[in-house]
Short mmCIF file of C-alpha atoms in Angstrom, two decimals:
data_model
loop_
_atom_site.label_atom_id
_atom_site.label_comp_id
_atom_site.label_asym_id
_atom_site.label_seq_id
_atom_site.Cartn_x
_atom_site.Cartn_y
_atom_site.Cartn_z
CA UNK K 1 111.90 109.12 86.00
CA UNK K 2 111.33 105.82 85.28
CA UNK K 3 110.45 102.76 87.75
CA UNK K 4 110.15 99.04 86.91
CA UNK K 5 106.07 98.02 87.11
CA UNK K 6 106.21 94.00 88.21
CA UNK K 7 102.99 92.35 87.74
CA UNK K 8 101.76 88.81 89.20
CA UNK K 9 98.42 86.36 88.40
CA UNK K 10 95.65 88.04 87.55
CA UNK K 11 97.06 91.63 87.17
CA UNK K 12 99.31 90.77 84.35
CA UNK K 13 96.78 89.19 82.60
CA UNK K 14 94.21 92.33 83.31
CA UNK K 15 97.80 94.59 81.63
CA UNK K 16 98.15 92.21 79.83
CA UNK K 17 102.59 92.31 80.55
CA UNK K 18 104.96 90.61 83.43
CA UNK K 19 106.76 94.09 83.75
CA UNK K 20 106.53 97.81 82.95
CA UNK K 21 108.92 100.92 82.54
CA UNK K 22 106.43 103.92 83.59
CA UNK K 23 107.98 107.04 83.38
CA UNK K 24 106.91 109.13 86.65
CA UNK K 25 107.70 113.13 87.57
CA UNK K 26 110.46 112.82 90.21
CA UNK K 27 108.74 113.37 93.28
CA UNK K 28 105.43 110.78 92.74
CA UNK K 29 103.64 108.34 95.16
CA UNK K 30 102.86 105.08 94.19
CA UNK K 31 99.32 106.29 94.54
CA UNK K 32 99.63 108.32 91.07
CA UNK K 33 101.58 104.94 89.60
CA UNK K 34 98.28 103.23 90.43
CA UNK K 35 96.56 106.25 88.32
CA UNK K 36 98.70 105.96 84.87
CA UNK K 37 98.41 102.75 84.97
CA UNK K 38 94.39 102.45 85.10
CA UNK K 39 94.51 105.66 82.56
CA UNK K 40 96.99 103.24 80.30
CA UNK K 41 95.19 100.06 81.21
CA UNK K 42 91.61 100.49 81.95
CA UNK K 43 90.82 96.30 82.66
CA UNK K 44 93.41 97.15 85.71
CA UNK K 45 90.84 98.93 87.29
CA UNK K 46 88.53 95.49 87.84
CA UNK K 47 92.00 94.09 89.97
CA UNK K 48 89.86 94.06 93.12
CA UNK K 49 92.92 94.46 96.07
CA UNK K 50 96.52 94.20 95.04
CA UNK K 51 99.37 95.71 97.32
CA UNK K 52 101.81 97.68 96.36
CA UNK K 53 105.92 96.77 97.63
CA UNK K 54 109.13 98.66 96.75
CA UNK K 55 111.94 96.60 96.38
CA UNK K 56 110.62 93.96 98.38
CA UNK K 57 108.88 95.98 100.59
CA UNK K 58 105.51 96.36 101.20
CA UNK K 59 105.02 99.90 101.32
CA UNK K 60 101.23 101.75 100.52
CA UNK K 61 99.92 104.32 97.66
CA UNK K 62 101.66 107.38 99.88
CA UNK K 63 104.89 106.57 99.07
CA UNK K 64 107.40 108.29 97.24
CA UNK K 65 109.12 106.95 94.61
CA UNK K 66 112.55 107.05 92.85
CA UNK K 67 114.30 106.93 89.43
CA UNK K 68 115.25 102.73 89.11
CA UNK K 69 112.49 101.54 91.85
CA UNK K 70 110.76 98.16 91.65
CA UNK K 71 106.57 98.23 92.39
CA UNK K 72 105.16 94.94 92.33
CA UNK K 73 101.48 94.81 92.53
CA UNK K 74 100.56 91.90 94.28
CA UNK K 75 96.86 90.90 94.06
CA UNK K 76 95.89 88.62 96.86
CA UNK K 77 96.57 84.35 97.39
CA UNK K 78 94.52 81.95 98.54
CA UNK K 79 94.37 78.00 98.12
CA UNK K 80 96.04 75.77 100.47
#
């Protein structure tokens, strides 16, 4: 199955792209997606923390993904 992955701020810099399409096996969880990103883009490991949103809803690493999902990797936001 294919999912669209969106990156923001430091995540985008570490991966070198705003958006990627990744292929995963059916029934894969968000944790597997993160593992694949780490394998293909080792610098992504430098991102100290992030949240995951699947189809604009915050999710956790155990969330099961389906074909066509949009997964956003959201780094912490600070400022004032």
